[in-house]
mmCIF file of C-alpha atoms and ligand atoms in Angstrom:
data_model
loop_
_atom_site.group_PDB
_atom_site.id
_atom_site.type_symbol
_atom_site.label_atom_id
_atom_site.label_comp_id
_atom_site.label_asym_id
_atom_site.label_seq_id
_atom_site.Cartn_x
_atom_site.Cartn_y
_atom_site.Cartn_z
ATOM 1 C CA MET A 1 13.937 -13.198 -13.522
ATOM 2 C CA LYS A 2 14.497 -14.059 -9.847
ATOM 3 C CA ARG A 3 14.444 -11.621 -6.943
ATOM 4 C CA THR A 4 17.991 -12.597 -6.092
ATOM 5 C CA ASP A 5 19.170 -11.504 -9.579
ATOM 6 C CA VAL A 6 17.756 -8.043 -8.871
ATOM 7 C CA VAL A 7 19.383 -7.981 -5.460
ATOM 8 C CA ASP A 8 22.729 -8.810 -7.058
ATOM 9 C CA ARG A 9 22.453 -5.487 -8.959
ATOM 10 C CA LEU A 10 21.503 -3.402 -5.889
ATOM 11 C CA LEU A 11 23.269 -4.772 -2.810
ATOM 12 C CA PRO A 12 26.883 -5.605 -1.958
ATOM 13 C CA LYS A 13 27.712 -9.331 -1.738
ATOM 14 C CA VAL A 14 28.892 -9.098 1.859
ATOM 15 C CA VAL A 15 26.903 -7.300 4.477
ATOM 16 C CA LYS A 16 27.249 -7.207 8.255
ATOM 17 C CA ALA A 17 24.818 -6.270 10.987
ATOM 18 C CA SER A 18 25.603 -3.336 13.237
ATOM 19 C CA ALA A 19 23.418 -1.991 16.053
ATOM 20 C CA SER A 20 19.710 -2.314 16.871
ATOM 21 C CA VAL A 21 17.632 0.103 14.811
ATOM 22 C CA GLU A 22 14.036 1.276 14.618
ATOM 23 C CA GLN A 23 12.249 2.758 11.631
ATOM 24 C CA PHE A 24 8.788 3.964 10.775
ATOM 25 C CA ALA A 25 6.946 4.016 7.424
ATOM 26 C CA PRO A 26 3.454 5.314 6.752
ATOM 27 C CA SER A 27 0.583 3.387 5.323
ATOM 28 C CA ASN A 28 -0.713 4.672 1.979
ATOM 29 C CA ILE A 29 -4.041 4.901 0.275
ATOM 30 C CA ALA A 30 -4.116 4.618 -3.510
ATOM 31 C CA LEU A 31 -6.200 7.105 -5.425
ATOM 32 C CA CYS A 32 -5.369 5.216 -8.645
ATOM 33 C CA LYS A 33 -5.094 1.557 -7.624
ATOM 34 C CA TYR A 34 -2.474 -1.091 -8.285
ATOM 35 C CA TRP A 35 -4.401 -4.189 -9.387
ATOM 36 C CA GLY A 36 -2.729 -6.915 -11.375
ATOM 37 C CA LYS A 37 0.893 -8.002 -11.946
ATOM 38 C CA ARG A 38 2.887 -8.551 -15.050
ATOM 39 C CA ASP A 39 5.520 -10.366 -12.958
ATOM 40 C CA ARG A 40 4.524 -12.085 -9.744
ATOM 41 C CA GLU A 41 8.056 -12.899 -8.596
ATOM 42 C CA LEU A 42 9.130 -9.245 -8.634
ATOM 43 C CA ASN A 43 5.697 -7.697 -7.970
ATOM 44 C CA LEU A 44 5.796 -5.700 -11.192
ATOM 45 C CA PRO A 45 2.486 -4.027 -11.906
ATOM 46 C CA ILE A 46 0.335 -4.049 -15.036
ATOM 47 C CA ASN A 47 -0.515 -0.348 -14.384
ATOM 48 C CA ALA A 48 0.994 2.671 -12.738
ATOM 49 C CA SER A 49 -0.686 3.838 -9.513
ATOM 50 C CA LEU A 50 -0.787 6.948 -7.370
ATOM 51 C CA SER A 51 -1.223 7.157 -3.609
ATOM 52 C CA VAL A 52 -1.160 9.442 -0.617
ATOM 53 C CA SER A 53 0.811 8.447 2.472
ATOM 54 C CA LEU A 54 -0.975 8.548 5.833
ATOM 55 C CA ASP A 55 1.381 10.629 7.953
ATOM 56 C CA TYR A 56 1.608 9.026 11.425
ATOM 57 C CA LEU A 57 -0.498 5.909 10.614
ATOM 58 C CA GLY A 58 1.772 3.045 9.741
ATOM 59 C CA SER A 59 4.318 0.582 11.032
ATOM 60 C CA HIS A 60 7.175 0.908 13.493
ATOM 61 C CA THR A 61 9.757 -1.811 13.023
ATOM 62 C CA ARG A 62 12.699 -2.579 15.312
ATOM 63 C CA LEU A 63 15.556 -4.938 14.365
ATOM 64 C CA ILE A 64 17.807 -6.393 16.972
ATOM 65 C CA PRO A 65 20.656 -8.650 15.762
ATOM 66 C CA THR A 66 20.521 -12.109 17.528
ATOM 67 C CA GLU A 67 22.842 -15.043 17.958
ATOM 68 C CA GLY A 68 20.066 -17.446 16.886
ATOM 69 C CA GLN A 69 19.803 -19.301 13.604
ATOM 70 C CA VAL A 70 16.271 -18.126 12.826
ATOM 71 C CA ASP A 71 14.514 -14.748 12.902
ATOM 72 C CA ASP A 72 12.370 -14.140 15.959
ATOM 73 C CA VAL A 73 9.337 -12.255 14.655
ATOM 74 C CA TRP A 74 6.898 -10.267 16.831
ATOM 75 C CA LEU A 75 3.749 -8.591 15.599
ATOM 76 C CA ASN A 76 1.916 -6.048 17.763
ATOM 77 C CA GLY A 77 3.547 -7.384 20.935
ATOM 78 C CA GLN A 78 3.018 -11.075 20.212
ATOM 79 C CA GLN A 79 5.741 -13.544 19.371
ATOM 80 C CA LEU A 80 4.923 -15.555 16.232
ATOM 81 C CA GLN A 81 5.823 -19.200 15.529
ATOM 82 C CA PRO A 82 8.606 -19.476 12.929
ATOM 83 C CA GLY A 83 6.121 -21.339 10.685
ATOM 84 C CA ALA A 84 3.461 -18.616 10.870
ATOM 85 C CA ARG A 85 2.685 -17.057 7.463
ATOM 86 C CA PHE A 86 3.693 -13.524 8.500
ATOM 87 C CA SER A 87 6.992 -14.841 10.026
ATOM 88 C CA GLN A 88 7.815 -16.663 6.865
ATOM 89 C CA LYS A 89 7.096 -13.645 4.676
ATOM 90 C CA VAL A 90 9.355 -11.475 6.911
ATOM 91 C CA SER A 91 12.139 -14.031 6.958
ATOM 92 C CA GLU A 92 12.045 -14.599 3.227
ATOM 93 C CA PHE A 93 12.268 -10.852 2.739
ATOM 94 C CA ILE A 94 15.240 -10.551 5.113
ATOM 95 C CA ASP A 95 16.866 -13.418 3.132
ATOM 96 C CA LEU A 96 17.115 -10.960 0.238
ATOM 97 C CA PHE A 97 19.297 -8.687 2.334
ATOM 98 C CA ARG A 98 21.379 -11.173 4.387
ATOM 99 C CA ARG A 99 22.030 -13.345 1.310
ATOM 100 C CA ASP A 100 24.298 -16.246 2.362
ATOM 101 C CA GLN A 101 25.365 -14.798 5.634
ATOM 102 C CA ASN A 102 24.401 -15.931 9.132
ATOM 103 C CA LEU A 103 22.639 -12.755 10.192
ATOM 104 C CA TYR A 104 19.402 -13.152 12.091
ATOM 105 C CA PHE A 105 17.210 -10.620 13.849
ATOM 106 C CA LYS A 106 14.558 -10.185 16.427
ATOM 107 C CA VAL A 107 12.000 -8.299 14.375
ATOM 108 C CA GLU A 108 9.365 -6.294 16.267
ATOM 109 C CA THR A 109 6.659 -4.713 14.157
ATOM 110 C CA ARG A 110 3.851 -2.555 15.576
ATOM 111 C CA ASN A 111 1.050 -1.317 13.353
ATOM 112 C CA ASN A 112 -1.107 1.548 14.594
ATOM 113 C CA ILE A 113 -3.700 0.614 11.957
ATOM 114 C CA PRO A 114 -5.874 -2.508 11.849
ATOM 115 C CA THR A 115 -3.756 -5.369 10.360
ATOM 116 C CA ALA A 116 -5.080 -7.039 7.172
ATOM 117 C CA ALA A 117 -8.361 -5.063 7.065
ATOM 118 C CA GLY A 118 -7.700 -3.505 3.722
ATOM 119 C CA LEU A 119 -5.804 -0.651 5.311
ATOM 120 C CA ALA A 120 -2.523 -1.579 3.688
ATOM 121 C CA SER A 121 -0.460 -2.634 6.734
ATOM 122 C CA SER A 122 1.648 -4.844 4.475
ATOM 123 C CA ALA A 123 2.731 -1.707 2.605
ATOM 124 C CA SER A 124 3.921 0.157 5.694
ATOM 125 C CA GLY A 125 5.276 -3.057 7.192
ATOM 126 C CA PHE A 126 7.575 -3.946 4.314
ATOM 127 C CA ALA A 127 8.575 -0.283 3.835
ATOM 128 C CA ALA A 128 9.531 0.051 7.508
ATOM 129 C CA LEU A 129 11.393 -3.282 7.393
ATOM 130 C CA THR A 130 13.291 -2.136 4.270
ATOM 131 C CA LEU A 131 14.326 1.096 5.967
ATOM 132 C CA ALA A 132 15.362 -0.769 9.123
ATOM 133 C CA LEU A 133 17.441 -3.295 7.145
ATOM 134 C CA ASN A 134 19.092 -0.454 5.270
ATOM 135 C CA ASP A 135 20.170 0.998 8.607
ATOM 136 C CA ALA A 136 20.977 -2.287 10.347
ATOM 137 C CA LEU A 137 23.258 -3.383 7.523
ATOM 138 C CA ALA A 138 24.628 0.126 6.860
ATOM 139 C CA LEU A 139 23.667 -0.179 3.168
ATOM 140 C CA ASP A 140 22.981 3.531 2.503
ATOM 141 C CA LEU A 141 20.733 2.745 -0.496
ATOM 142 C CA PRO A 142 19.195 5.638 -2.446
ATOM 143 C CA PRO A 143 15.386 6.130 -2.173
ATOM 144 C CA GLU A 144 14.623 4.467 -5.588
ATOM 145 C CA HIS A 145 16.556 1.333 -4.588
ATOM 146 C CA LEU A 146 14.840 1.168 -1.212
ATOM 147 C CA SER A 147 11.523 1.432 -3.047
ATOM 148 C CA ILE A 148 12.489 -1.381 -5.383
ATOM 149 C CA MET A 149 13.522 -3.639 -2.531
ATOM 150 C CA ALA A 150 10.298 -2.837 -0.632
ATOM 151 C CA ARG A 151 8.252 -3.661 -3.759
ATOM 152 C CA MET A 152 9.677 -7.178 -3.796
ATOM 153 C CA GLY A 153 8.194 -7.637 -0.292
ATOM 154 C CA SER A 154 4.781 -6.216 -1.221
ATOM 155 C CA GLY A 155 3.979 -4.152 -4.305
ATOM 156 C CA SER A 156 2.273 -1.240 -2.594
ATOM 157 C CA ALA A 157 5.176 -0.973 -0.085
ATOM 158 C CA CYS A 158 7.226 0.794 -2.799
ATOM 159 C CA ARG A 159 4.911 3.804 -2.328
ATOM 160 C CA SER A 160 5.215 3.831 1.504
ATOM 161 C CA LEU A 161 8.881 4.894 1.304
ATOM 162 C CA PHE A 162 7.721 8.450 0.664
ATOM 163 C CA THR A 163 5.380 10.971 2.241
ATOM 164 C CA GLY A 164 2.637 12.984 0.511
ATOM 165 C CA PHE A 165 1.487 12.069 -3.019
ATOM 166 C CA VAL A 166 3.483 9.223 -4.568
ATOM 167 C CA GLU A 167 3.381 7.770 -8.041
ATOM 168 C CA TRP A 168 4.455 4.183 -8.630
ATOM 169 C CA ARG A 169 5.925 4.227 -12.143
ATOM 170 C CA MET A 170 5.156 0.888 -13.661
ATOM 171 C CA GLY A 171 8.404 0.742 -15.623
ATOM 172 C CA GLN A 172 9.167 -1.375 -18.685
ATOM 173 C CA ARG A 173 12.270 -3.318 -17.769
ATOM 174 C CA LYS A 174 12.220 -7.028 -17.082
ATOM 175 C CA ASP A 175 14.346 -6.563 -13.918
ATOM 176 C CA GLY A 176 11.992 -3.878 -12.575
ATOM 177 C CA LEU A 177 14.772 -1.343 -11.902
ATOM 178 C CA ASP A 178 12.519 1.363 -13.353
ATOM 179 C CA SER A 179 9.444 0.299 -11.342
ATOM 180 C CA HIS A 180 9.427 2.246 -8.085
ATOM 181 C CA GLY A 181 7.777 5.034 -6.158
ATOM 182 C CA VAL A 182 8.408 8.713 -6.998
ATOM 183 C CA GLN A 183 7.356 11.481 -4.626
ATOM 184 C CA LEU A 184 5.277 14.273 -6.218
ATOM 185 C CA GLU A 185 6.468 17.686 -5.294
ATOM 186 C CA GLN A 186 2.972 19.137 -4.767
ATOM 187 C CA GLN A 187 1.586 19.551 -1.256
ATOM 188 C CA TRP A 188 -2.103 19.971 -0.453
ATOM 189 C CA PRO A 189 -2.652 21.472 3.034
ATOM 190 C CA GLY A 190 -6.194 20.793 4.308
ATOM 191 C CA PHE A 191 -6.556 17.576 2.232
ATOM 192 C CA CYS A 192 -8.154 15.021 4.537
ATOM 193 C CA ILE A 193 -8.596 11.249 4.553
ATOM 194 C CA GLY A 194 -11.176 9.650 6.884
ATOM 195 C CA LEU A 195 -11.152 5.979 7.753
ATOM 196 C CA VAL A 196 -14.571 4.356 8.029
ATOM 197 C CA GLU A 197 -13.975 1.031 9.704
ATOM 198 C CA ILE A 198 -16.632 -1.451 8.727
ATOM 199 C CA ASP A 199 -14.792 -4.610 9.716
ATOM 200 C CA ALA A 200 -11.231 -4.883 11.101
ATOM 201 C CA GLY A 201 -11.092 -8.731 10.818
ATOM 202 C CA GLU A 202 -8.902 -10.741 8.470
ATOM 203 C CA LYS A 203 -10.263 -10.779 4.940
ATOM 204 C CA ALA A 204 -10.985 -14.130 3.294
ATOM 205 C CA THR A 205 -8.961 -13.497 0.104
ATOM 206 C CA ASP A 206 -5.727 -11.517 0.347
ATOM 207 C CA SER A 207 -4.851 -8.968 -2.356
ATOM 208 C CA ARG A 208 -2.174 -11.156 -3.839
ATOM 209 C CA SER A 209 -4.518 -14.009 -4.706
ATOM 210 C CA GLY A 210 -7.376 -11.612 -5.358
ATOM 211 C CA MET A 211 -5.491 -9.779 -8.113
ATOM 212 C CA GLN A 212 -4.268 -13.003 -9.654
ATOM 213 C CA ARG A 213 -7.796 -14.352 -9.789
ATOM 214 C CA THR A 214 -9.055 -11.162 -11.392
ATOM 215 C CA VAL A 215 -6.298 -11.102 -14.056
ATOM 216 C CA GLU A 216 -6.870 -14.805 -14.871
ATOM 217 C CA THR A 217 -10.665 -14.980 -14.871
ATOM 218 C CA ALA A 218 -12.307 -11.567 -15.398
ATOM 219 C CA HIS A 219 -12.726 -10.525 -19.059
ATOM 220 C CA LEU A 220 -13.629 -7.106 -17.696
ATOM 221 C CA TYR A 221 -10.054 -6.760 -16.458
ATOM 222 C CA GLN A 222 -8.980 -6.052 -20.065
ATOM 223 C CA SER A 223 -10.339 -2.549 -19.713
ATOM 224 C CA TRP A 224 -8.575 -1.869 -16.410
ATOM 225 C CA PRO A 225 -5.104 -0.772 -17.690
ATOM 226 C CA LEU A 226 -6.704 1.917 -19.877
ATOM 227 C CA GLN A 227 -8.944 3.095 -17.029
ATOM 228 C CA ALA A 228 -5.931 3.307 -14.742
ATOM 229 C CA ALA A 229 -3.799 5.229 -17.306
ATOM 230 C CA VAL A 230 -6.563 7.789 -17.927
ATOM 231 C CA ASP A 231 -7.230 8.165 -14.173
ATOM 232 C CA LEU A 232 -3.534 8.656 -13.396
ATOM 233 C CA GLY A 233 -3.459 11.579 -15.817
ATOM 234 C CA LYS A 234 -6.575 13.102 -14.308
ATOM 235 C CA LEU A 235 -5.175 12.795 -10.783
ATOM 236 C CA GLN A 236 -1.912 14.409 -11.752
ATOM 237 C CA GLN A 237 -3.867 17.308 -13.193
ATOM 238 C CA ALA A 238 -6.169 17.495 -10.136
ATOM 239 C CA ILE A 239 -3.169 17.579 -7.796
ATOM 240 C CA ALA A 240 -1.299 20.201 -9.905
ATOM 241 C CA GLU A 241 -4.406 22.462 -10.019
ATOM 242 C CA ARG A 242 -5.769 21.621 -6.573
ATOM 243 C CA ASP A 243 -9.015 20.627 -8.173
ATOM 244 C CA PHE A 244 -10.656 18.659 -5.369
ATOM 245 C CA GLU A 245 -13.767 17.693 -7.366
ATOM 246 C CA LEU A 246 -11.682 16.179 -10.179
ATOM 247 C CA LEU A 247 -9.482 14.348 -7.620
ATOM 248 C CA GLY A 248 -12.502 12.971 -5.702
ATOM 249 C CA GLN A 249 -14.487 11.887 -8.806
ATOM 250 C CA THR A 250 -11.463 10.229 -10.359
ATOM 251 C CA ALA A 251 -10.443 8.361 -7.174
ATOM 252 C CA GLU A 252 -13.989 7.146 -6.478
ATOM 253 C CA GLN A 253 -14.549 5.970 -10.065
ATOM 254 C CA ASN A 254 -11.153 4.283 -10.120
ATOM 255 C CA ALA A 255 -11.918 2.356 -6.932
ATOM 256 C CA LEU A 256 -15.355 1.271 -8.184
ATOM 257 C CA SER A 257 -13.843 0.240 -11.536
ATOM 258 C CA MET A 258 -11.292 -1.917 -9.742
ATOM 259 C CA HIS A 259 -14.074 -3.498 -7.660
ATOM 260 C CA ALA A 260 -16.100 -4.149 -10.809
ATOM 261 C CA THR A 261 -13.227 -6.261 -12.130
ATOM 262 C CA MET A 262 -13.080 -8.160 -8.839
ATOM 263 C CA ILE A 263 -16.821 -8.848 -8.876
ATOM 264 C CA ALA A 264 -16.514 -10.048 -12.504
ATOM 265 C CA SER A 265 -13.942 -12.671 -11.448
ATOM 266 C CA TRP A 266 -14.702 -16.306 -10.906
ATOM 267 C CA PRO A 267 -15.298 -17.363 -8.225
ATOM 268 C CA PRO A 268 -16.608 -13.800 -7.594
ATOM 269 C CA LEU A 269 -14.645 -11.545 -5.310
ATOM 270 C CA LEU A 270 -16.866 -9.228 -3.349
ATOM 271 C CA TYR A 271 -14.982 -7.494 -0.529
ATOM 272 C CA TRP A 272 -18.021 -5.388 0.486
ATOM 273 C CA GLN A 273 -20.259 -5.879 3.501
ATOM 274 C CA PRO A 274 -23.832 -4.546 3.602
ATOM 275 C CA GLU A 275 -22.482 -1.726 5.810
ATOM 276 C CA SER A 276 -19.960 -0.815 3.133
ATOM 277 C CA VAL A 277 -22.795 -0.242 0.646
ATOM 278 C CA ALA A 278 -24.746 1.737 3.251
ATOM 279 C CA ALA A 279 -21.710 3.976 3.829
ATOM 280 C CA MET A 280 -21.285 4.511 0.041
ATOM 281 C CA GLN A 281 -24.929 5.495 -0.246
ATOM 282 C CA LYS A 282 -24.491 7.906 2.676
ATOM 283 C CA VAL A 283 -21.578 9.536 0.826
ATOM 284 C CA TRP A 284 -23.630 9.871 -2.368
ATOM 285 C CA GLN A 285 -26.519 11.355 -0.387
ATOM 286 C CA LEU A 286 -24.243 13.894 1.316
ATOM 287 C CA ARG A 287 -22.777 14.810 -2.044
ATOM 288 C CA SER A 288 -26.235 15.364 -3.496
ATOM 289 C CA GLN A 289 -26.738 17.846 -0.639
ATOM 290 C CA GLY A 290 -23.609 19.735 -1.722
ATOM 291 C CA LEU A 291 -20.952 18.276 0.565
ATOM 292 C CA GLN A 292 -17.680 17.632 -1.282
ATOM 293 C CA VAL A 293 -16.944 14.135 -0.028
ATOM 294 C CA TYR A 294 -15.791 11.077 -2.033
ATOM 295 C CA PHE A 295 -14.662 7.606 -1.106
ATOM 296 C CA THR A 296 -12.093 5.029 -2.140
ATOM 297 C CA MET A 297 -11.895 1.365 -1.143
ATOM 298 C CA ASP A 298 -9.213 -1.290 -1.285
ATOM 299 C CA ALA A 299 -9.338 -5.064 -1.061
ATOM 300 C CA GLY A 300 -11.551 -4.975 2.010
ATOM 301 C CA PRO A 301 -14.917 -3.699 3.271
ATOM 302 C CA ASN A 302 -13.700 -0.376 4.715
ATOM 303 C CA LEU A 303 -14.179 3.017 3.109
ATOM 304 C CA LYS A 304 -11.653 5.847 3.038
ATOM 305 C CA LEU A 305 -13.305 9.216 2.690
ATOM 306 C CA LEU A 306 -11.674 12.055 0.823
ATOM 307 C CA PHE A 307 -12.656 15.569 1.836
ATOM 308 C CA GLN A 308 -11.296 18.981 2.775
ATOM 309 C CA ARG A 309 -10.668 20.362 6.232
ATOM 310 C CA ALA A 310 -13.507 22.914 6.059
ATOM 311 C CA ASP A 311 -16.009 20.020 5.810
ATOM 312 C CA ARG A 312 -14.539 17.946 8.643
ATOM 313 C CA ALA A 313 -17.004 18.995 11.382
ATOM 314 C CA THR A 314 -20.049 18.424 9.176
ATOM 315 C CA LEU A 315 -18.738 15.045 8.104
ATOM 316 C CA LEU A 316 -18.109 13.974 11.678
ATOM 317 C CA GLN A 317 -21.827 14.501 12.382
ATOM 318 C CA HIS A 318 -22.619 11.819 9.807
ATOM 319 C CA PHE A 319 -19.599 9.533 10.495
ATOM 320 C CA PRO A 320 -18.990 10.014 14.246
ATOM 321 C CA ASN A 321 -16.233 7.351 14.512
ATOM 322 C CA LEU A 322 -14.251 8.677 11.616
ATOM 323 C CA GLU A 323 -10.493 8.651 12.172
ATOM 324 C CA THR A 324 -9.143 11.526 10.132
ATOM 325 C CA VAL A 325 -5.627 12.124 8.824
ATOM 326 C CA GLU A 326 -4.249 15.294 7.213
ATOM 327 C CA PRO A 327 -1.225 14.107 5.230
ATOM 328 C CA PHE A 328 -0.015 17.710 4.579
ATOM 329 C CA GLY A 329 -1.218 19.416 7.783
ATOM 330 C CA CYS A 330 -3.697 22.280 7.881
HETATM 331 C C1 2P0 B 401 -3.388 -0.476 -3.951
HETATM 332 N N1 2P0 B 401 -3.946 -2.799 -3.228
HETATM 333 O O1 2P0 B 401 -3.009 0.143 -4.915
HETATM 334 C C2 2P0 B 401 -4.171 -1.769 -4.215
HETATM 335 C C3 2P0 B 401 -5.640 -1.528 -4.212
HETATM 336 C C4 2P0 B 401 -5.206 -3.368 -2.795
HETATM 337 C C5 2P0 B 401 -6.255 -2.743 -3.581
HETATM 338 O O2 2P0 B 401 -1.748 -2.717 -3.326
HETATM 339 O O3 2P0 B 401 0.921 -8.981 -3.762
HETATM 340 O O4 2P0 B 401 -0.461 -6.059 -0.624
HETATM 341 O O5 2P0 B 401 2.102 -7.794 -1.888
HETATM 342 O O6 2P0 B 401 2.106 -6.857 -4.253
HETATM 343 O O7 2P0 B 401 0.688 -4.560 -2.280
HETATM 344 C C6 2P0 B 401 -2.576 -4.399 -1.995
HETATM 345 O O8 2P0 B 401 -1.700 -5.277 -2.634
HETATM 346 O O9 2P0 B 401 -0.028 -6.874 -2.953
HETATM 347 C C7 2P0 B 401 -2.740 -3.245 -2.884
HETATM 348 P P1 2P0 B 401 1.345 -7.650 -3.250
HETATM 349 P P2 2P0 B 401 -0.267 -5.623 -2.053
HETATM 350 O O10 2P0 B 401 -3.190 -0.056 -2.789
#
């Protein structure tokens, strides 16, 4: 099925641009990861995932209707060439909304997180762009439909439409209309995420090709859907019971299991740097001393630490440059 077939079911045929708009969407960190697609055109996942949104860290996107015949795309204050990869991705995504009409925009995106460093700026970017297009074209789409549209830009973007804990239901339908983010009702004040930046540079293999390579070449990947399903259940329980140890253990094992499938791909995919391993060992050492700290990692060398507010000061002594976020406040 094509993305345009899905759009036919969600959007009116004729849309028109109104005023300039600006929207924000948070980045999100998965505690149970999305890794592998059953449909690459629609970004439909092989497994359900669960994330937490990062409050103020994310993407601000402004859309200004223009008279031009191409979109004019700016990223972090820099104008991009129309042929640049990011520009093309943005324009192709806007094509889904403008359909056959001559509606072009100046698109200004600012990320307050390092771009393409495994900190999921594509998730917040496509979510913010979806929200901005919804406003600019006065579409008034419900949250599930916004999430479905954002997913077609980048899978993990479907979780960035919501705050707090978010489950991405994998769905069963071929058109993906049942595959979108759902906000969990539970809050967890004092739940903290710390970003350990090992390397903010562009990664050599993006998630899209990384997950395809894993699905196609790693026999170990066969065990992943089961691991993810079991972990999702444990995380739901941990969140419902505010069981931090269960949450941390499950998230860390889930991330390492995903990385195991990456390493077992061919050619091998190792996103870690020596400093990533050193940081993991530091976390394990702190834990052996009784500190409740866990980590998760995405398709990059950086670690995201999971801990509780009471341990923040101690943790900062060991990770002095830690940027911490409290998605639910104190
Ligand atoms: C996640 N990642 O659940 C996982 C863990 C990276 C590792 O979602 O191809 O940029 O656009 O659907 O969403 C990153 O993958 O990939 C991602 P596409 P996306 O956060």
